[in-house]
GROMACS .gro file of C-alpha atoms in nm:
model
  378
    1UNK     CA    1   1.700  -0.507   0.921
    2UNK     CA    2   2.013  -0.406   1.105
    3UNK     CA    3   1.913  -0.155   1.375
    4UNK     CA    4   2.146   0.061   1.586
    5UNK     CA    5   1.989   0.138   1.925
    6UNK     CA    6   2.155   0.389   2.157
    7UNK     CA    7   2.168   0.200   2.488
    8UNK     CA    8   2.420   0.411   2.681
    9UNK     CA    9   2.159   0.483   2.950
   10UNK     CA   10   2.179   0.116   3.055
   11UNK     CA   11   2.517   0.186   3.215
   12UNK     CA   12   2.335   0.378   3.490
   13UNK     CA   13   2.082   0.237   3.743
   14UNK     CA   14   1.753   0.182   3.562
   15UNK     CA   15   1.488   0.450   3.587
   16UNK     CA   16   1.218   0.545   3.333
   17UNK     CA   17   1.401   0.568   2.999
   18UNK     CA   18   1.644   0.295   3.104
   19UNK     CA   19   1.356   0.056   3.169
   20UNK     CA   20   1.211   0.149   2.831
   21UNK     CA   21   1.537   0.071   2.652
   22UNK     CA   22   1.604  -0.261   2.823
   23UNK     CA   23   1.249  -0.396   2.793
   24UNK     CA   24   1.208  -0.276   2.435
   25UNK     CA   25   1.543  -0.427   2.336
   26UNK     CA   26   1.451  -0.762   2.491
   27UNK     CA   27   1.123  -0.768   2.301
   28UNK     CA   28   1.281  -0.655   1.973
   29UNK     CA   29   1.542  -0.930   1.998
   30UNK     CA   30   1.258  -1.180   1.958
   31UNK     CA   31   1.181  -1.042   1.610
   32UNK     CA   32   1.355  -1.269   1.359
   33UNK     CA   33   1.384  -1.000   1.093
   34UNK     CA   34   1.567  -0.759   1.325
   35UNK     CA   35   1.937  -0.757   1.407
   36UNK     CA   36   1.985  -0.525   1.703
   37UNK     CA   37   2.319  -0.352   1.758
   38UNK     CA   38   2.347  -0.176   2.095
   39UNK     CA   39   2.570   0.129   2.138
   40UNK     CA   40   2.700   0.183   2.493
   41UNK     CA   41   2.868   0.519   2.451
   42UNK     CA   42   3.214   0.384   2.377
   43UNK     CA   43   3.157   0.022   2.283
   44UNK     CA   44   2.907  -0.174   2.076
   45UNK     CA   45   2.742  -0.501   2.175
   46UNK     CA   46   2.466  -0.744   2.087
   47UNK     CA   47   2.369  -0.838   2.442
   48UNK     CA   48   2.212  -0.641   2.726
   49UNK     CA   49   2.417  -0.577   3.042
   50UNK     CA   50   2.336  -0.780   3.351
   51UNK     CA   51   2.372  -0.478   3.580
   52UNK     CA   52   2.452  -0.109   3.575
   53UNK     CA   53   2.820  -0.016   3.549
   54UNK     CA   54   2.950  -0.002   3.910
   55UNK     CA   55   2.994   0.357   4.025
   56UNK     CA   56   2.870   0.499   3.694
   57UNK     CA   57   2.633   0.756   3.844
   58UNK     CA   58   2.889   0.882   4.096
   59UNK     CA   59   3.172   0.905   3.841
   60UNK     CA   60   2.944   1.073   3.588
   61UNK     CA   61   2.836   1.331   3.846
   62UNK     CA   62   3.195   1.406   3.946
   63UNK     CA   63   3.303   1.443   3.582
   64UNK     CA   64   3.020   1.685   3.504
   65UNK     CA   65   3.115   1.896   3.807
   66UNK     CA   66   3.491   1.904   3.754
   67UNK     CA   67   3.533   1.903   3.376
   68UNK     CA   68   3.433   2.223   3.192
   69UNK     CA   69   3.209   2.145   2.894
   70UNK     CA   70   3.165   1.785   3.006
   71UNK     CA   71   2.849   1.727   2.800
   72UNK     CA   72   2.988   1.845   2.462
   73UNK     CA   73   3.317   1.663   2.532
   74UNK     CA   74   3.141   1.337   2.615
   75UNK     CA   75   2.925   1.374   2.308
   76UNK     CA   76   3.228   1.429   2.085
   77UNK     CA   77   3.389   1.111   2.216
   78UNK     CA   78   3.067   0.914   2.177
   79UNK     CA   79   3.011   1.042   1.823
   80UNK     CA   80   3.357   0.926   1.718
   81UNK     CA   81   3.305   0.582   1.871
   82UNK     CA   82   2.959   0.562   1.715
   83UNK     CA   83   3.095   0.648   1.370
   84UNK     CA   84   3.384   0.404   1.404
   85UNK     CA   85   3.148   0.120   1.492
   86UNK     CA   86   2.923   0.194   1.197
   87UNK     CA   87   3.216   0.191   0.955
   88UNK     CA   88   3.307  -0.155   1.080
   89UNK     CA   89   2.947  -0.281   1.090
   90UNK     CA   90   2.695  -0.067   0.894
   91UNK     CA   91   2.328  -0.058   0.992
   92UNK     CA   92   2.007   0.020   0.804
   93UNK     CA   93   1.849   0.247   1.067
   94UNK     CA   94   1.938   0.428   1.389
   95UNK     CA   95   1.693   0.449   1.683
   96UNK     CA   96   1.758   0.719   1.943
   97UNK     CA   97   1.545   0.668   2.257
   98UNK     CA   98   1.608   1.010   2.413
   99UNK     CA   99   1.621   1.381   2.337
  100UNK     CA  100   1.963   1.420   2.180
  101UNK     CA  101   2.040   1.188   1.891
  102UNK     CA  102   2.388   1.139   1.757
  103UNK     CA  103   2.462   1.240   1.399
  104UNK     CA  104   2.366   0.973   1.148
  105UNK     CA  105   2.349   0.996   0.768
  106UNK     CA  106   2.083   0.730   0.720
  107UNK     CA  107   1.721   0.680   0.829
  108UNK     CA  108   1.653   0.758   1.194
  109UNK     CA  109   1.367   0.694   1.436
  110UNK     CA  110   1.353   0.896   1.758
  111UNK     CA  111   1.154   0.841   2.076
  112UNK     CA  112   1.024   1.145   2.265
  113UNK     CA  113   0.894   1.032   2.603
  114UNK     CA  114   0.792   1.380   2.714
  115UNK     CA  115   0.876   1.748   2.684
  116UNK     CA  116   0.984   1.799   3.044
  117UNK     CA  117   1.278   2.013   2.934
  118UNK     CA  118   1.028   2.269   2.801
  119UNK     CA  119   0.775   2.264   3.085
  120UNK     CA  120   1.027   2.218   3.368
  121UNK     CA  121   1.367   2.339   3.242
  122UNK     CA  122   1.506   2.343   3.595
  123UNK     CA  123   1.491   1.963   3.595
  124UNK     CA  124   1.810   1.975   3.387
  125UNK     CA  125   2.154   2.116   3.470
  126UNK     CA  126   2.213   2.428   3.264
  127UNK     CA  127   2.479   2.276   3.038
  128UNK     CA  128   2.273   1.961   2.979
  129UNK     CA  129   1.967   2.171   2.892
  130UNK     CA  130   2.175   2.372   2.646
  131UNK     CA  131   2.290   2.050   2.481
  132UNK     CA  132   1.932   1.922   2.459
  133UNK     CA  133   1.815   2.247   2.302
  134UNK     CA  134   2.095   2.227   2.046
  135UNK     CA  135   2.012   1.870   1.950
  136UNK     CA  136   1.642   1.797   1.993
  137UNK     CA  137   1.514   2.027   1.718
  138UNK     CA  138   1.760   1.890   1.464
  139UNK     CA  139   1.676   1.536   1.571
  140UNK     CA  140   1.302   1.591   1.532
  141UNK     CA  141   1.362   1.741   1.188
  142UNK     CA  142   1.586   1.457   1.070
  143UNK     CA  143   1.385   1.167   1.212
  144UNK     CA  144   1.162   0.992   0.962
  145UNK     CA  145   0.930   0.881   1.242
  146UNK     CA  146   0.892   0.988   1.604
  147UNK     CA  147   0.771   0.736   1.861
  148UNK     CA  148   0.579   0.865   2.163
  149UNK     CA  149   0.448   0.684   2.471
  150UNK     CA  150   0.101   0.838   2.468
  151UNK     CA  151  -0.141   1.027   2.248
  152UNK     CA  152  -0.105   1.321   2.487
  153UNK     CA  153   0.266   1.353   2.414
  154UNK     CA  154   0.202   1.302   2.044
  155UNK     CA  155  -0.025   1.607   2.041
  156UNK     CA  156   0.232   1.811   2.234
  157UNK     CA  157   0.510   1.718   1.990
  158UNK     CA  158   0.297   1.803   1.686
  159UNK     CA  159   0.194   2.138   1.833
  160UNK     CA  160   0.537   2.242   1.960
  161UNK     CA  161   0.748   2.140   1.660
  162UNK     CA  162   0.483   2.200   1.393
  163UNK     CA  163   0.506   1.844   1.261
  164UNK     CA  164   0.271   1.652   1.037
  165UNK     CA  165   0.063   1.418   1.259
  166UNK     CA  166   0.148   1.120   1.037
  167UNK     CA  167   0.511   1.149   1.144
  168UNK     CA  168   0.409   1.059   1.501
  169UNK     CA  169   0.358   0.698   1.612
  170UNK     CA  170   0.205   0.617   1.951
  171UNK     CA  171   0.372   0.309   2.102
  172UNK     CA  172   0.242   0.272   2.460
  173UNK     CA  173   0.488   0.127   2.708
  174UNK     CA  174   0.460  -0.221   2.852
  175UNK     CA  175   0.511  -0.377   3.190
  176UNK     CA  176   0.778  -0.627   3.292
  177UNK     CA  177   0.648  -0.970   3.389
  178UNK     CA  178   0.788  -0.915   3.739
  179UNK     CA  179   0.497  -0.682   3.809
  180UNK     CA  180   0.210  -0.915   3.888
  181UNK     CA  181  -0.024  -0.987   4.182
  182UNK     CA  182   0.154  -1.143   4.481
  183UNK     CA  183   0.033  -1.319   4.791
  184UNK     CA  184   0.171  -1.212   5.128
  185UNK     CA  185   0.384  -1.526   5.145
  186UNK     CA  186   0.557  -1.424   4.819
  187UNK     CA  187   0.665  -1.085   4.951
  188UNK     CA  188   0.716  -1.140   5.324
  189UNK     CA  189   1.097  -1.128   5.310
  190UNK     CA  190   1.104  -0.794   5.128
  191UNK     CA  191   0.839  -0.648   5.357
  192UNK     CA  192   1.026  -0.754   5.668
  193UNK     CA  193   1.342  -0.588   5.537
  194UNK     CA  194   1.150  -0.260   5.512
  195UNK     CA  195   0.942  -0.305   5.830
  196UNK     CA  196   0.618  -0.310   5.629
  197UNK     CA  197   0.294  -0.504   5.658
  198UNK     CA  198   0.120  -0.653   5.357
  199UNK     CA  199  -0.146  -0.414   5.217
  200UNK     CA  200  -0.100  -0.176   5.512
  201UNK     CA  201   0.094   0.111   5.361
  202UNK     CA  202   0.049   0.371   5.090
  203UNK     CA  203   0.318   0.393   4.826
  204UNK     CA  204   0.466   0.668   4.611
  205UNK     CA  205   0.726   0.567   4.347
  206UNK     CA  206   0.890   0.874   4.196
  207UNK     CA  207   1.212   1.069   4.166
  208UNK     CA  208   1.220   1.311   4.458
  209UNK     CA  209   1.155   1.634   4.270
  210UNK     CA  210   0.880   1.898   4.258
  211UNK     CA  211   0.737   1.779   3.924
  212UNK     CA  212   0.621   1.462   4.097
  213UNK     CA  213   0.410   1.672   4.336
  214UNK     CA  214   0.540   1.497   4.646
  215UNK     CA  215   0.468   1.797   4.866
  216UNK     CA  216   0.098   1.745   4.797
  217UNK     CA  217   0.132   1.376   4.888
  218UNK     CA  218   0.296   1.459   5.222
  219UNK     CA  219   0.033   1.718   5.309
  220UNK     CA  220  -0.255   1.492   5.211
  221UNK     CA  221  -0.121   1.200   5.415
  222UNK     CA  222  -0.079   1.435   5.712
  223UNK     CA  223  -0.452   1.516   5.692
  224UNK     CA  224  -0.549   1.155   5.758
  225UNK     CA  225  -0.653   1.071   6.118
  226UNK     CA  226  -0.348   0.997   6.330
  227UNK     CA  227  -0.448   0.635   6.393
  228UNK     CA  228  -0.493   0.580   6.020
  229UNK     CA  229  -0.152   0.733   5.942
  230UNK     CA  230   0.009   0.508   6.200
  231UNK     CA  231  -0.159   0.199   6.056
  232UNK     CA  232  -0.104   0.299   5.691
  233UNK     CA  233   0.232   0.479   5.667
  234UNK     CA  234   0.344   0.642   5.345
  235UNK     CA  235   0.649   0.488   5.176
  236UNK     CA  236   0.847   0.701   4.929
  237UNK     CA  237   1.058   0.507   4.677
  238UNK     CA  238   1.292   0.686   4.438
  239UNK     CA  239   1.624   0.857   4.385
  240UNK     CA  240   1.687   1.224   4.475
  241UNK     CA  241   1.614   1.464   4.191
  242UNK     CA  242   1.641   1.835   4.123
  243UNK     CA  243   1.487   2.092   4.354
  244UNK     CA  244   1.461   1.862   4.655
  245UNK     CA  245   1.520   2.156   4.889
  246UNK     CA  246   1.174   2.287   4.799
  247UNK     CA  247   1.011   2.021   5.013
  248UNK     CA  248   1.306   1.904   5.226
  249UNK     CA  249   1.170   2.066   5.542
  250UNK     CA  250   0.828   1.907   5.493
  251UNK     CA  251   0.992   1.572   5.428
  252UNK     CA  252   1.210   1.591   5.742
  253UNK     CA  253   0.905   1.680   5.950
  254UNK     CA  254   0.705   1.393   5.802
  255UNK     CA  255   0.987   1.143   5.851
  256UNK     CA  256   1.019   1.249   6.215
  257UNK     CA  257   0.659   1.141   6.283
  258UNK     CA  258   0.735   0.784   6.177
  259UNK     CA  259   0.431   0.792   5.950
  260UNK     CA  260   0.640   0.856   5.638
  261UNK     CA  261   0.936   0.643   5.534
  262UNK     CA  262   1.202   0.689   5.267
  263UNK     CA  263   1.332   0.379   5.090
  264UNK     CA  264   1.546   0.538   4.818
  265UNK     CA  265   1.614   0.356   4.492
  266UNK     CA  266   1.506  -0.010   4.480
  267UNK     CA  267   1.607  -0.280   4.234
  268UNK     CA  268   1.322  -0.430   4.034
  269UNK     CA  269   1.305  -0.749   4.242
  270UNK     CA  270   1.232  -0.553   4.559
  271UNK     CA  271   1.026  -0.287   4.383
  272UNK     CA  272   0.787  -0.540   4.231
  273UNK     CA  273   0.721  -0.691   4.576
  274UNK     CA  274   0.675  -0.347   4.733
  275UNK     CA  275   0.427  -0.238   4.464
  276UNK     CA  276   0.230  -0.563   4.478
  277UNK     CA  277   0.196  -0.540   4.858
  278UNK     CA  278   0.083  -0.177   4.891
  279UNK     CA  279  -0.272  -0.072   4.971
  280UNK     CA  280  -0.250   0.180   4.686
  281UNK     CA  281  -0.004   0.371   4.468
  282UNK     CA  282  -0.027   0.750   4.506
  283UNK     CA  283   0.086   0.927   4.187
  284UNK     CA  284  -0.045   1.286   4.157
  285UNK     CA  285   0.236   1.402   3.927
  286UNK     CA  286   0.213   1.742   3.761
  287UNK     CA  287   0.347   1.619   3.427
  288UNK     CA  288   0.406   1.272   3.281
  289UNK     CA  289   0.449   1.142   2.928
  290UNK     CA  290   0.321   0.805   3.047
  291UNK     CA  291   0.375   0.721   3.416
  292UNK     CA  292   0.518   0.368   3.416
  293UNK     CA  293   0.470   0.308   3.793
  294UNK     CA  294   0.094   0.350   3.738
  295UNK     CA  295   0.089   0.065   3.487
  296UNK     CA  296   0.317  -0.148   3.708
  297UNK     CA  297   0.082  -0.100   4.003
  298UNK     CA  298  -0.230  -0.186   3.803
  299UNK     CA  299  -0.062  -0.500   3.668
  300UNK     CA  300   0.026  -0.592   4.027
  301UNK     CA  301  -0.334  -0.565   4.149
  302UNK     CA  302  -0.266  -0.244   4.340
  303UNK     CA  303  -0.518   0.043   4.300
  304UNK     CA  304  -0.384   0.378   4.179
  305UNK     CA  305  -0.467   0.735   4.280
  306UNK     CA  306  -0.350   0.971   4.007
  307UNK     CA  307  -0.370   1.338   3.915
  308UNK     CA  308  -0.579   1.476   3.632
  309UNK     CA  309  -0.267   1.595   3.450
  310UNK     CA  310  -0.095   1.506   3.122
  311UNK     CA  311  -0.097   1.137   3.017
  312UNK     CA  312  -0.196   0.983   3.351
  313UNK     CA  313  -0.574   0.962   3.288
  314UNK     CA  314  -0.498   0.816   2.944
  315UNK     CA  315  -0.288   0.537   3.096
  316UNK     CA  316  -0.507   0.453   3.395
  317UNK     CA  317  -0.843   0.490   3.222
  318UNK     CA  318  -1.143   0.424   3.444
  319UNK     CA  319  -0.929   0.217   3.681
  320UNK     CA  320  -0.766   0.525   3.833
  321UNK     CA  321  -0.900   0.736   4.116
  322UNK     CA  322  -0.842   1.079   3.962
  323UNK     CA  323  -0.785   1.386   4.179
  324UNK     CA  324  -0.705   1.748   4.109
  325UNK     CA  325  -0.326   1.790   4.113
  326UNK     CA  326  -0.355   2.098   4.335
  327UNK     CA  327  -0.631   1.986   4.575
  328UNK     CA  328  -0.478   1.844   4.892
  329UNK     CA  329  -0.818   1.778   5.052
  330UNK     CA  330  -0.937   1.581   4.750
  331UNK     CA  331  -0.622   1.367   4.759
  332UNK     CA  332  -0.657   1.307   5.134
  333UNK     CA  333  -1.019   1.202   5.085
  334UNK     CA  334  -0.916   0.960   4.809
  335UNK     CA  335  -0.649   0.810   5.037
  336UNK     CA  336  -0.903   0.774   5.316
  337UNK     CA  337  -1.154   0.606   5.086
  338UNK     CA  338  -0.908   0.356   4.937
  339UNK     CA  339  -0.807   0.256   5.292
  340UNK     CA  340  -1.149   0.233   5.454
  341UNK     CA  341  -1.378   0.124   5.169
  342UNK     CA  342  -1.294  -0.238   5.086
  343UNK     CA  343  -1.549  -0.252   4.805
  344UNK     CA  344  -1.394   0.055   4.640
  345UNK     CA  345  -1.050  -0.102   4.682
  346UNK     CA  346  -1.159  -0.429   4.520
  347UNK     CA  347  -1.335  -0.258   4.228
  348UNK     CA  348  -1.029  -0.043   4.155
  349UNK     CA  349  -0.800  -0.345   4.183
  350UNK     CA  350  -1.001  -0.549   3.934
  351UNK     CA  351  -1.037  -0.256   3.694
  352UNK     CA  352  -0.661  -0.201   3.708
  353UNK     CA  353  -0.582  -0.563   3.631
  354UNK     CA  354  -0.813  -0.550   3.329
  355UNK     CA  355  -0.670  -0.216   3.214
  356UNK     CA  356  -0.310  -0.339   3.240
  357UNK     CA  357  -0.380  -0.618   2.990
  358UNK     CA  358  -0.397  -0.353   2.717
  359UNK     CA  359  -0.024  -0.284   2.758
  360UNK     CA  360   0.274  -0.508   2.687
  361UNK     CA  361   0.633  -0.474   2.574
  362UNK     CA  362   0.554  -0.718   2.293
  363UNK     CA  363   0.293  -0.474   2.163
  364UNK     CA  364   0.532  -0.180   2.205
  365UNK     CA  365   0.806  -0.370   2.018
  366UNK     CA  366   0.565  -0.472   1.742
  367UNK     CA  367   0.464  -0.110   1.681
  368UNK     CA  368   0.830  -0.006   1.697
  369UNK     CA  369   0.942  -0.273   1.448
  370UNK     CA  370   0.670  -0.169   1.205
  371UNK     CA  371   0.780   0.193   1.250
  372UNK     CA  372   1.132   0.089   1.148
  373UNK     CA  373   0.992  -0.071   0.831
  374UNK     CA  374   0.782   0.236   0.752
  375UNK     CA  375   1.079   0.467   0.808
  376UNK     CA  376   1.297   0.262   0.575
  377UNK     CA  377   1.036   0.263   0.301
  378UNK     CA  378   0.947   0.632   0.324
   0.00000   0.00000   0.00000
């Protein structure tokens, strides 16, 4: 099978969907019956990029701000390059891993990671949202199969688009091998660079936006006894997102205490060490189609505190400490318990390690490859 996979997102620094594309592509390339052709927006390739395109995010942001109709214009250019590549090297099936597939006359598989654009439309610039709304419905209609990360999202997609359930295929995400338990000696260099102590900080890995419920995290951490906050600071890891002004004042106040620190975006090598060295991952998001940091933490032997929303309980299972997404006191109590109760910490750690074994990129790729076969035969 010759498969076209839209990999343009790999030109930008890797976040959720980017990690999905790169890890899935690596695993699919190990399938002997698949020939993967990667489309990078203007060029085609057979290999994955070593790094993001230098300055891509900044240049893309400038172009969107200065060029009227930047999204439709970029799409027009990409469609022409996509079509030209297919004329030169035809494929059997096209896989679109995001919300707005390109036009393709043959069989298509589409991945819907979540429906954030419906629940939180302000997460998207207005022109980008308009482009998504123009494309996603047509893509869902044309796709022979739709891959989703969780059963939760599968149900949402069926309900919203009125699809037959058999069109939906749940392919849970995997976890890169870099995310594994680490001894202090393995991570000491990274920790020193961030002025952290092994297992003596709480961690939140998320884009800095309201959907991630970071305001609740800041307020809950502030409720801990002062000595505990000083000994177990809160580290926020992630790029700025939409609506940051909503909690900017709270964040500035928290940073001023020295009990909260902001690390920004981290490459995977540093991120894996930071996750494996934390006392716990705090992830009370309001809406997630999967929640990859939760799986990465469990695979690293780091307990997770999650909200009771969306797909998070499905991913964490009994390993997660589940709190109400709107209850700051409940979250503070969970933080306090995971710090002070060593038995609770150990039980959650072991349960997480066991739970994480249910997920792998090999499994995700196997389900995806079979979905390609089913789509071609339907």
